[in-house]
CSV table of C-alpha atoms and ligand atoms in Angstrom, one decimal:
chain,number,residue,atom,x,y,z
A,1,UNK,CA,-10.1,9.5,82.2
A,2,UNK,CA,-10.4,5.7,81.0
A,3,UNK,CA,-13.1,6.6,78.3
A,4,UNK,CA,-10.3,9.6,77.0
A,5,UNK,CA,-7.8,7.2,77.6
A,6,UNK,CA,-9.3,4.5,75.4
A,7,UNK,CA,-10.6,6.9,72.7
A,8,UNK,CA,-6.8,8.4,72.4
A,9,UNK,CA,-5.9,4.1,72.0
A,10,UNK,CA,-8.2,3.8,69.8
A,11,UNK,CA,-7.5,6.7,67.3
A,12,UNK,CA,-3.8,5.8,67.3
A,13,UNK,CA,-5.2,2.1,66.7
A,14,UNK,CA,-6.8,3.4,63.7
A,15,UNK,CA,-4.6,5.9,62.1
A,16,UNK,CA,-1.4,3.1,62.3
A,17,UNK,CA,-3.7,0.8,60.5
A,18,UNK,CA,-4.8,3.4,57.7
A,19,UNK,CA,-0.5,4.3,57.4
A,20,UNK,CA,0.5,0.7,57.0
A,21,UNK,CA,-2.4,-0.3,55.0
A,22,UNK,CA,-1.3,2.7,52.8
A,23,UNK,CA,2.1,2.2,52.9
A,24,UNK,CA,2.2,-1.8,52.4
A,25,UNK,CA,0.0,-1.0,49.3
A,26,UNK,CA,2.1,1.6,47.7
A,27,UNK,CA,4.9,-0.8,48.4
A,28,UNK,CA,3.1,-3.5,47.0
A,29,UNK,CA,2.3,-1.5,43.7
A,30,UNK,CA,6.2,-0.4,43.5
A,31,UNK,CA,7.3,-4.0,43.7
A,32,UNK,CA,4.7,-5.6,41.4
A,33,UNK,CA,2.1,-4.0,40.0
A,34,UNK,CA,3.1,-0.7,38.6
A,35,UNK,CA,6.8,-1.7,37.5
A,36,UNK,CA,5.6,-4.6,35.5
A,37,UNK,CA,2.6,-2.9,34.0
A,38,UNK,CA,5.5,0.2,33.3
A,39,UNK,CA,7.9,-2.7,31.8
A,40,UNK,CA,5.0,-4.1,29.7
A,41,UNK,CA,3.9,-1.1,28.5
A,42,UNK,CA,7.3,0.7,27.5
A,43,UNK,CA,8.2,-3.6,25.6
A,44,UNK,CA,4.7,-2.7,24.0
A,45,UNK,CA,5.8,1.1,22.8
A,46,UNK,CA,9.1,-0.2,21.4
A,47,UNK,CA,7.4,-3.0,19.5
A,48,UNK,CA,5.1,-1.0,17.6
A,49,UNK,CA,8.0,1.7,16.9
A,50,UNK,CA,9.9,-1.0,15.4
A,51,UNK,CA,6.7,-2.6,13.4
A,52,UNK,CA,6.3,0.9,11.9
A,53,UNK,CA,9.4,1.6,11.3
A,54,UNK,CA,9.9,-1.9,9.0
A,55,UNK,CA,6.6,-1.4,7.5
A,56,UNK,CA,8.0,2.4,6.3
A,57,UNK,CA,11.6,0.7,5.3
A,58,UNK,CA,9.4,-1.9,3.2
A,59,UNK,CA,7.0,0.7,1.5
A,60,UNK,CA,10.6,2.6,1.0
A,61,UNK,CA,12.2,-0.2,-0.6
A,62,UNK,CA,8.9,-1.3,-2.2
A,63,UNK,CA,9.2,2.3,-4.2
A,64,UNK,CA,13.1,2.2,-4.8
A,65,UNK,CA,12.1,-0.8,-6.4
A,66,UNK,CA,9.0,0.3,-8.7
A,67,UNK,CA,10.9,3.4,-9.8
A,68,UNK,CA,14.6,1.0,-10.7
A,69,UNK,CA,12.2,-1.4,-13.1
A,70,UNK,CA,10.3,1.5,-14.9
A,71,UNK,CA,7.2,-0.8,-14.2
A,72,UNK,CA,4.2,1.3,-13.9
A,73,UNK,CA,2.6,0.1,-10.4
A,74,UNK,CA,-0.8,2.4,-11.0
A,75,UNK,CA,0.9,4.4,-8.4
A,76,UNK,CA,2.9,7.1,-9.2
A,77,UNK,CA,3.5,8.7,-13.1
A,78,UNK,CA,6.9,7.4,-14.2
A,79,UNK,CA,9.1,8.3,-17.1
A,80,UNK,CA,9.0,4.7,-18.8
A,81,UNK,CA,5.7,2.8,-18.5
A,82,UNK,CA,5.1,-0.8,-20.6
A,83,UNK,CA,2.0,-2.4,-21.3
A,84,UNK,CA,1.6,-6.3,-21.9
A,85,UNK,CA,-1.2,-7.6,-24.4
A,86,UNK,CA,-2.0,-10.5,-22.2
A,87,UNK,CA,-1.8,-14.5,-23.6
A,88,UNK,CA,-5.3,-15.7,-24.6
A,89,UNK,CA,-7.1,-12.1,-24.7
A,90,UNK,CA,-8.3,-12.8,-28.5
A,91,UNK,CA,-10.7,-15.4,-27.9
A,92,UNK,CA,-11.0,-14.2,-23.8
A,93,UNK,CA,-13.7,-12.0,-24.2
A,94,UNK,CA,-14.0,-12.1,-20.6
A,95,UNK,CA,-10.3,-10.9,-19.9
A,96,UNK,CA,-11.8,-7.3,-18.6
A,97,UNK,CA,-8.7,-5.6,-16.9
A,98,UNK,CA,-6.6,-8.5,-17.4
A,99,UNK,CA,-6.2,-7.9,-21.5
A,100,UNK,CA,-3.9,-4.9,-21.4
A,101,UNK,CA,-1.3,-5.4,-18.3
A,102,UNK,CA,-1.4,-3.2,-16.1
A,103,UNK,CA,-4.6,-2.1,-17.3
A,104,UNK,CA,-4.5,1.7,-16.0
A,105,UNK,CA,-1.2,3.1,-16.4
A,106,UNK,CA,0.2,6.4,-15.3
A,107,UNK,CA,3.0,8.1,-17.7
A,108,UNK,CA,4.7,11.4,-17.4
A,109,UNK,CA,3.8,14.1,-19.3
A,110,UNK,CA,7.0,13.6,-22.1
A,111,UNK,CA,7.4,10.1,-20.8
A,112,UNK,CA,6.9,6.8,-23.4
A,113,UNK,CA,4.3,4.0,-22.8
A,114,UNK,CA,5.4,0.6,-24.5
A,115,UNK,CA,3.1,-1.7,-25.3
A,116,UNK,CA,4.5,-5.6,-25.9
A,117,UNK,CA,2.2,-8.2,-27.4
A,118,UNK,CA,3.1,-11.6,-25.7
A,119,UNK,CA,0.1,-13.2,-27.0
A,120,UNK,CA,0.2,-15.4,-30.1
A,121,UNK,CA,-2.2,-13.2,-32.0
A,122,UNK,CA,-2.0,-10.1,-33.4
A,123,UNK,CA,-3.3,-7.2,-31.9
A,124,UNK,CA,-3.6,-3.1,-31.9
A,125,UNK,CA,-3.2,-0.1,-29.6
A,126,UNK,CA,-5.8,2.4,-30.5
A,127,UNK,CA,-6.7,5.7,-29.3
A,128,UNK,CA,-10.4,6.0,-30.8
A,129,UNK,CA,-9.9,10.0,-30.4
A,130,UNK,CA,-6.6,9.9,-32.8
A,131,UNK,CA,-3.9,10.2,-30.6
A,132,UNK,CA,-2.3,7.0,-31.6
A,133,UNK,CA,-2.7,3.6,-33.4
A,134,UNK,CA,-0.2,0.9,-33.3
A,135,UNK,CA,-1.7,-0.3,-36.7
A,136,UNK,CA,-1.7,-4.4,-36.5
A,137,UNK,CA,1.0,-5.8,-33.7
A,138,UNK,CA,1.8,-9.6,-34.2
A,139,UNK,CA,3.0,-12.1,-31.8
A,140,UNK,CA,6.4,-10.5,-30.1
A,141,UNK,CA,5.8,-7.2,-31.7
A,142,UNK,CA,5.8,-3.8,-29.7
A,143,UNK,CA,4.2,-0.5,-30.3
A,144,UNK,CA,6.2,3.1,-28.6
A,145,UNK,CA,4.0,6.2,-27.9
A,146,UNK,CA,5.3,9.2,-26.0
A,147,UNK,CA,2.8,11.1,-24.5
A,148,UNK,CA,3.7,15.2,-24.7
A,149,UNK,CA,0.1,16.3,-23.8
A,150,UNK,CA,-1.6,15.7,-20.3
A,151,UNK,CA,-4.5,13.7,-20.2
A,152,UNK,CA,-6.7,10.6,-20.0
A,153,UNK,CA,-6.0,8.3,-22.9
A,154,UNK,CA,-8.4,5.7,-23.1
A,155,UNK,CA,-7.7,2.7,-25.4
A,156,UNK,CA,-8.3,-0.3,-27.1
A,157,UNK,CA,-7.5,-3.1,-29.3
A,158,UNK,CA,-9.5,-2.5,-32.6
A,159,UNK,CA,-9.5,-6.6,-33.5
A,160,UNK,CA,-10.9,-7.1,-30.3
A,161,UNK,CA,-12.8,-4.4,-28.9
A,162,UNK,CA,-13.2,-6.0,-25.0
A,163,UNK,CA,-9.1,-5.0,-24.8
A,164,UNK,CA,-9.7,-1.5,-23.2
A,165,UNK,CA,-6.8,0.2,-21.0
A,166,UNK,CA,-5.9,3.8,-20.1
A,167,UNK,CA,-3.1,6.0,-19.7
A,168,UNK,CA,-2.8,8.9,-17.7
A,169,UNK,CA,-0.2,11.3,-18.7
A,170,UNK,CA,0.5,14.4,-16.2
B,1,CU,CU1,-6.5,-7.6,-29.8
């Protein structure tokens, strides 16, 4: 009887502490642990919905932009495109993609490149396949080309043959 007795005490002993062990623990997650980590991560979720979402409202604006100025940005074809013949690029052999600015240009097909020479010396525009020459530009002068046929145009200045640029017209 006192052995069955004790055993019976000593289940109940053991199955109260398993429940309240269980129970304080579930509590204790409720309380702290799994409403804080919850909290933290739905403050996280919200953060990074809002950092996207100003990163797409800047590349949004970034493009309203690009397309108001006509200013060819290398990445989309645009209707109006113009070309700078960079300060110094006669005697800059060296100027590489910095003598025609922006160096790689992308034009509609039907849309007009203009090239504007803001150096102080003269300068050309020259398709070496024919399908355009500025002839001599000097200081100030511009040079229009509207480009009806698709197609890689590469370019250069004839005076100083390290000028190179390209337009792409599609
Ligand atoms: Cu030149």
């Amino acid at each position: 009887m006192n052995t069955k007795l004790l055993a019976s005490i000593a289940i109940f002993a053991l199955l109260a502490g398993v429940i309240s062990t269980s129970v304080m623990q579930s509590a204790y997650a409720a309380d702290y642990g799994t409403s804080d980590k919850a909290a933290d991560a739905k403050k996280l979720a919200d953060k990074k919905a809002a950092d996207a979402k100003k990163l797409a409202d800047k590349k949004a604006a970034d493009a309203k932009k690009d397309s108001g100025t006509g200013k060819a940005t290398g990445k989309a074809a645009s209707d109006m495109v113009t070309v700078e013949m960079a300060k110094g690029t006669a005697t800059n052999t060296e100027c590489g993609d910095k003598c025609f600015v922006p160096n790689k240009v992308q034009v509609k097909v039907g849309g007009t490149v203009t090239w504007k020479n803001v150096d102080t010396a003269a300068h050309t525009v020259t398709d070496p396949n024919g399908a355009f020459d500025s002839g001599m530009l000097m200081a100030k002068g511009s040079f229009k080309h509207k480009f009806d046929t698709a197609g890689t145009y590469d370019y250069l200045c004839i005076v100083h043959p390290w000028m190179k640029g390209t337009v792409t017209a599609s």
